[in-house]
Each structure stands twice: as C-alpha cells, then as structure tokens.
Amino acid sequence: DCTDLTPLEIDFKSLRKVTVKFMTEGHCIFLTHFKKEAGTEAALMQEALTNKIQSDPQNVAHYLEHPVFLDTENLEDLAKLRDHILASRNLVVLLTPGVFERPWCLVEIVTAFKQNRNIVLVEIQKPDMKFEYPDEEFICDLCDGRLFSETDMQVFSLEQIEMVDIEVALRHVLTKIALPFSPHKASSIRDVE
C-alpha cells in the first residue's frame, strides 16, 4: 500500500451546483431607460434580445437566468440596483429626451463607467419623440445641479456620486455613436437594428 499518489476526492454534486450557479448568474445586458418615455420600448428590447440570446446555444449568455436585465422586470430591491450593473457585461442606454435628467439613470451610467463596463447608446426613434443630443449648456446645467430637485441630489449623495462623476461619465458616453431602435416599424426592420 505504499504509493506516492494522493487520492483525489471530488464531490461532483457540489461542483455541479457551483458551476450551474456561475453559469446562470449575472447579465449580458443591463437596460437603462426613462420608464415614462421608453418603458414599452425597453420591454420590447428585453424580450427581443433575450429571445435571440436564448435561441443560440453558442451565445456566451445563453445559460444566464436573466441575460437582459430590466429593472421593472427583474429588480426586487432598489438597494441592489448597482449590484445588477456590476453583474452585467454591457449597459445599454435607451436615449430619450429626459434620460439624462433622471437620477437613477445617471447612477446606472456612472456606475457602469466607473466599472469599465461596455456602454452602448440606442436612440429610440418614434414619431412623437425626438432625442436631442446634449449641448455644452445642458451639460453645465446638469453638472451644476440646476436640473435636479433636492430629492434627486439626495439620491446622488446616498450613492456617493459627485456631479463631476456625472460630467466625466456623460462626456465619455456622448463620444459613442448611437444605434437606432424603431419600435413602431416592422419587426424585420427592428431585427436588423
């Protein structure tokens, strides 16, 4: 019984549980949107992207339980919002007129930027709404806090986000080219977009 081999005992049942948990947690995409302006569009995009991901077993996000995170669908505790961003590989910002004036949208953008997540801009295109890219005056007003209520400012304070953080993240995000999403056009056009 003398041997130089060490017996290797593997608990495959426990290993399988850890592997399944690792493969199914997290998100490929976190959708940032202003619910009043793009709630329906966000839900349509979540459904379309989730279907594409889950129908392709070769997609790296195929086995994720929630490959596309949408707060109105998947969030149970607002305090864990940042955790969902950290568990995501990409942040998709749905561009609508008021998105950069919403404190939680800015918290999401700043968090993703600070954590080096890939940020993708998607311009929502529909007949009754047109996104205008912010000019320097808007950015100055935003960063001076003039566009926010006292409650909005408390959100930033609680999330430990300074106005300079918002400015730096926003200026970075605005260097990206936005992709179009036309929810009111034919599905063949939306699929291409």
mmCIF file of C-alpha atoms in Angstrom:
data_model
loop_
_atom_site.group_PDB
_atom_site.id
_atom_site.type_symbol
_atom_site.label_atom_id
_atom_site.label_comp_id
_atom_site.label_asym_id
_atom_site.label_seq_id
_atom_site.Cartn_x
_atom_site.Cartn_y
_atom_site.Cartn_z
ATOM 1 C CA ASP A 1 0.000 0.000 0.000
ATOM 2 C CA CYS A 2 2.945 2.325 -0.256
ATOM 3 C CA THR A 3 2.336 4.870 -3.031
ATOM 4 C CA ASP A 4 3.297 8.419 -3.863
ATOM 5 C CA LEU A 5 -0.127 9.166 -5.351
ATOM 6 C CA THR A 6 -2.508 11.288 -3.339
ATOM 7 C CA PRO A 7 -6.121 10.192 -3.542
ATOM 8 C CA LEU A 8 -8.296 12.775 -5.230
ATOM 9 C CA GLU A 9 -11.816 13.023 -3.950
ATOM 10 C CA ILE A 10 -14.175 15.245 -5.900
ATOM 11 C CA ASP A 11 -17.719 15.937 -4.842
ATOM 12 C CA PHE A 12 -19.222 16.247 -8.310
ATOM 13 C CA LYS A 13 -22.664 17.087 -6.947
ATOM 14 C CA SER A 14 -21.309 20.181 -5.150
ATOM 15 C CA LEU A 15 -19.129 21.086 -8.131
ATOM 16 C CA ARG A 16 -22.154 20.908 -10.437
ATOM 17 C CA LYS A 17 -24.114 23.277 -8.140
ATOM 18 C CA VAL A 18 -21.273 25.823 -8.157
ATOM 19 C CA THR A 19 -20.865 25.531 -11.941
ATOM 20 C CA VAL A 20 -24.587 25.957 -12.609
ATOM 21 C CA LYS A 21 -24.704 28.973 -10.281
ATOM 22 C CA PHE A 22 -21.662 30.510 -12.009
ATOM 23 C CA MET A 23 -23.096 29.910 -15.474
ATOM 24 C CA THR A 24 -26.595 31.230 -14.719
ATOM 25 C CA GLU A 25 -25.922 34.339 -12.621
ATOM 26 C CA GLY A 26 -25.247 37.801 -13.948
ATOM 27 C CA HIS A 27 -26.447 39.563 -17.047
ATOM 28 C CA CYS A 28 -25.129 40.180 -20.514
ATOM 29 C CA ILE A 29 -27.045 43.460 -20.820
ATOM 30 C CA PHE A 30 -28.443 45.980 -18.348
ATOM 31 C CA LEU A 31 -31.072 48.261 -19.935
ATOM 32 C CA THR A 32 -31.069 51.864 -18.703
ATOM 33 C CA HIS A 33 -34.182 53.816 -19.607
ATOM 34 C CA PHE A 34 -36.575 56.544 -18.504
ATOM 35 C CA LYS A 35 -39.682 54.460 -17.832
ATOM 36 C CA LYS A 36 -42.171 57.217 -18.730
ATOM 37 C CA GLU A 37 -40.556 57.742 -22.145
ATOM 38 C CA ALA A 38 -39.325 54.257 -23.026
ATOM 39 C CA GLY A 39 -40.843 51.670 -20.697
ATOM 40 C CA THR A 40 -42.608 49.826 -23.509
ATOM 41 C CA GLU A 41 -39.573 50.044 -25.792
ATOM 42 C CA ALA A 42 -37.321 48.681 -23.034
ATOM 43 C CA ALA A 43 -39.658 45.712 -22.531
ATOM 44 C CA LEU A 44 -39.742 45.061 -26.299
ATOM 45 C CA MET A 45 -35.958 45.236 -26.492
ATOM 46 C CA GLN A 46 -35.534 42.964 -23.471
ATOM 47 C CA GLU A 47 -37.842 40.370 -24.996
ATOM 48 C CA ALA A 48 -36.192 40.505 -28.438
ATOM 49 C CA LEU A 49 -32.629 40.326 -27.091
ATOM 50 C CA THR A 50 -33.464 37.586 -24.585
ATOM 51 C CA ASN A 51 -35.082 35.504 -27.344
ATOM 52 C CA LYS A 52 -32.024 35.934 -29.604
ATOM 53 C CA ILE A 53 -29.618 35.011 -26.793
ATOM 54 C CA GLN A 54 -31.591 32.020 -25.562
ATOM 55 C CA SER A 55 -32.192 30.625 -29.042
ATOM 56 C CA ASP A 56 -28.438 30.464 -29.712
ATOM 57 C CA PRO A 57 -26.662 27.839 -27.578
ATOM 58 C CA GLN A 58 -23.312 29.230 -28.792
ATOM 59 C CA ASN A 59 -24.025 32.656 -27.300
ATOM 60 C CA VAL A 60 -21.921 33.248 -24.180
ATOM 61 C CA ALA A 61 -25.034 34.480 -22.343
ATOM 62 C CA HIS A 62 -27.224 31.554 -23.403
ATOM 63 C CA TYR A 63 -27.321 29.942 -19.941
ATOM 64 C CA LEU A 64 -27.824 33.112 -17.916
ATOM 65 C CA GLU A 65 -31.087 33.111 -15.983
ATOM 66 C CA HIS A 66 -31.697 36.786 -16.880
ATOM 67 C CA PRO A 67 -29.402 37.642 -19.808
ATOM 68 C CA VAL A 68 -31.040 41.054 -20.271
ATOM 69 C CA PHE A 69 -31.762 42.928 -17.047
ATOM 70 C CA LEU A 70 -34.666 45.348 -16.928
ATOM 71 C CA ASP A 71 -35.355 46.894 -13.531
ATOM 72 C CA THR A 72 -39.138 46.857 -13.939
ATOM 73 C CA GLU A 73 -38.997 43.111 -14.613
ATOM 74 C CA ASN A 74 -36.090 41.839 -12.522
ATOM 75 C CA LEU A 75 -35.482 44.258 -9.631
ATOM 76 C CA GLU A 76 -36.893 43.380 -6.232
ATOM 77 C CA ASP A 77 -34.776 45.732 -4.095
ATOM 78 C CA LEU A 78 -33.654 49.175 -5.288
ATOM 79 C CA ALA A 79 -30.666 48.958 -2.934
ATOM 80 C CA LYS A 80 -29.329 46.138 -5.132
ATOM 81 C CA LEU A 81 -29.560 48.085 -8.386
ATOM 82 C CA ARG A 82 -25.807 48.741 -8.531
ATOM 83 C CA ASP A 83 -25.128 45.035 -7.896
ATOM 84 C CA HIS A 84 -27.043 44.216 -11.073
ATOM 85 C CA ILE A 85 -24.938 46.709 -13.020
ATOM 86 C CA LEU A 86 -21.766 45.163 -11.620
ATOM 87 C CA ALA A 87 -23.096 41.733 -12.623
ATOM 88 C CA SER A 88 -23.636 42.923 -16.212
ATOM 89 C CA ARG A 89 -21.150 42.998 -19.068
ATOM 90 C CA ASN A 90 -22.877 45.781 -21.010
ATOM 91 C CA LEU A 91 -25.005 48.800 -20.195
ATOM 92 C CA VAL A 92 -27.436 49.788 -22.940
ATOM 93 C CA VAL A 93 -28.743 53.342 -22.555
ATOM 94 C CA LEU A 94 -32.065 53.974 -24.298
ATOM 95 C CA LEU A 95 -31.811 57.565 -25.481
ATOM 96 C CA THR A 96 -34.995 59.577 -24.990
ATOM 97 C CA PRO A 97 -35.406 63.304 -24.274
ATOM 98 C CA GLY A 98 -35.343 63.027 -20.466
ATOM 99 C CA VAL A 99 -32.984 60.112 -19.821
ATOM 100 C CA PHE A 100 -30.031 62.297 -18.746
ATOM 101 C CA GLU A 101 -32.237 64.161 -16.261
ATOM 102 C CA ARG A 102 -33.265 61.025 -14.359
ATOM 103 C CA PRO A 103 -31.109 60.479 -11.265
ATOM 104 C CA TRP A 104 -31.285 56.675 -11.301
ATOM 105 C CA CYS A 105 -30.375 56.560 -14.999
ATOM 106 C CA LEU A 106 -27.318 58.695 -14.226
ATOM 107 C CA VAL A 107 -26.426 56.478 -11.245
ATOM 108 C CA GLU A 108 -26.518 53.484 -13.593
ATOM 109 C CA ILE A 109 -24.382 55.228 -16.237
ATOM 110 C CA VAL A 110 -21.793 56.464 -13.723
ATOM 111 C CA THR A 111 -21.588 53.053 -12.051
ATOM 112 C CA ALA A 112 -21.076 51.271 -15.374
ATOM 113 C CA PHE A 113 -18.490 53.844 -16.477
ATOM 114 C CA LYS A 114 -16.508 53.570 -13.225
ATOM 115 C CA GLN A 115 -16.516 49.768 -13.523
ATOM 116 C CA ASN A 116 -15.354 49.845 -17.156
ATOM 117 C CA ARG A 117 -18.490 48.196 -18.483
ATOM 118 C CA ASN A 118 -19.165 48.464 -22.191
ATOM 119 C CA ILE A 119 -21.745 51.213 -22.699
ATOM 120 C CA VAL A 120 -23.926 51.159 -25.802
ATOM 121 C CA LEU A 121 -26.231 54.006 -26.795
ATOM 122 C CA VAL A 122 -29.520 53.170 -28.513
ATOM 123 C CA GLU A 123 -31.633 56.021 -29.824
ATOM 124 C CA ILE A 124 -35.337 55.317 -29.511
ATOM 125 C CA GLN A 125 -36.951 56.520 -32.718
ATOM 126 C CA LYS A 126 -40.672 57.038 -32.738
ATOM 127 C CA PRO A 127 -42.865 59.631 -34.439
ATOM 128 C CA ASP A 128 -43.880 61.619 -31.359
ATOM 129 C CA MET A 129 -40.455 61.790 -29.711
ATOM 130 C CA LYS A 130 -37.020 63.007 -30.799
ATOM 131 C CA PHE A 131 -33.847 62.711 -28.729
ATOM 132 C CA GLU A 132 -31.663 65.828 -28.838
ATOM 133 C CA TYR A 133 -28.003 65.317 -28.054
ATOM 134 C CA PRO A 134 -26.992 67.465 -25.080
ATOM 135 C CA ASP A 135 -25.086 70.657 -25.802
ATOM 136 C CA GLU A 136 -22.495 72.303 -23.566
ATOM 137 C CA GLU A 137 -25.106 74.459 -21.812
ATOM 138 C CA PHE A 138 -27.142 71.380 -20.863
ATOM 139 C CA ILE A 139 -24.053 69.591 -19.526
ATOM 140 C CA CYS A 140 -23.076 72.662 -17.462
ATOM 141 C CA ASP A 141 -26.611 72.964 -16.032
ATOM 142 C CA LEU A 142 -26.647 69.248 -15.297
ATOM 143 C CA CYS A 143 -23.267 69.259 -13.587
ATOM 144 C CA ASP A 144 -24.110 72.371 -11.558
ATOM 145 C CA GLY A 145 -27.144 70.506 -10.242
ATOM 146 C CA ARG A 146 -29.616 73.033 -11.662
ATOM 147 C CA LEU A 147 -31.680 70.305 -13.344
ATOM 148 C CA PHE A 148 -32.233 68.310 -10.162
ATOM 149 C CA SER A 149 -34.535 68.531 -7.176
ATOM 150 C CA GLU A 150 -33.335 68.215 -3.602
ATOM 151 C CA THR A 151 -34.581 64.612 -3.616
ATOM 152 C CA ASP A 152 -32.577 63.881 -6.772
ATOM 153 C CA MET A 153 -29.461 65.316 -5.135
ATOM 154 C CA GLN A 154 -30.044 63.064 -2.106
ATOM 155 C CA VAL A 155 -30.039 60.045 -4.435
ATOM 156 C CA PHE A 156 -26.599 61.051 -5.728
ATOM 157 C CA SER A 157 -25.360 61.653 -2.203
ATOM 158 C CA LEU A 158 -26.601 58.272 -0.956
ATOM 159 C CA GLU A 159 -24.998 56.575 -3.958
ATOM 160 C CA GLN A 160 -21.749 58.519 -3.352
ATOM 161 C CA ILE A 161 -21.840 60.125 -6.769
ATOM 162 C CA GLU A 162 -20.485 63.636 -7.250
ATOM 163 C CA MET A 163 -21.540 65.979 -10.027
ATOM 164 C CA VAL A 164 -18.043 65.685 -11.509
ATOM 165 C CA ASP A 165 -18.568 61.893 -11.769
ATOM 166 C CA ILE A 166 -21.704 62.527 -13.801
ATOM 167 C CA GLU A 167 -19.918 65.014 -16.055
ATOM 168 C CA VAL A 168 -16.973 62.716 -16.782
ATOM 169 C CA ALA A 169 -19.200 59.685 -17.436
ATOM 170 C CA LEU A 170 -21.635 61.648 -19.587
ATOM 171 C CA ARG A 171 -18.884 63.235 -21.691
ATOM 172 C CA HIS A 172 -17.414 59.762 -22.260
ATOM 173 C CA VAL A 173 -20.779 58.233 -23.166
ATOM 174 C CA LEU A 174 -21.551 61.032 -25.614
ATOM 175 C CA THR A 175 -18.448 60.197 -27.669
ATOM 176 C CA LYS A 176 -20.132 56.946 -28.733
ATOM 177 C CA ILE A 177 -22.217 56.524 -31.853
ATOM 178 C CA ALA A 178 -25.813 55.571 -31.077
ATOM 179 C CA LEU A 179 -27.608 52.688 -32.730
ATOM 180 C CA PRO A 180 -31.231 53.197 -33.813
ATOM 181 C CA PHE A 181 -34.205 51.284 -32.433
ATOM 182 C CA SER A 182 -37.546 51.879 -34.123
ATOM 183 C CA PRO A 183 -40.143 50.022 -32.082
ATOM 184 C CA HIS A 184 -43.031 51.161 -34.263
ATOM 185 C CA LYS A 185 -41.576 49.861 -37.505
ATOM 186 C CA ALA A 186 -41.944 46.359 -38.906
ATOM 187 C CA SER A 187 -40.269 43.539 -36.989
ATOM 188 C CA SER A 188 -37.959 42.905 -39.980
ATOM 189 C CA ILE A 189 -36.539 46.428 -39.539
ATOM 190 C CA ARG A 190 -36.263 46.050 -35.736
ATOM 191 C CA ASP A 191 -34.399 42.751 -36.207
ATOM 192 C CA VAL A 192 -31.803 44.482 -38.384
ATOM 193 C CA GLU A 193 -31.437 47.309 -35.891
#
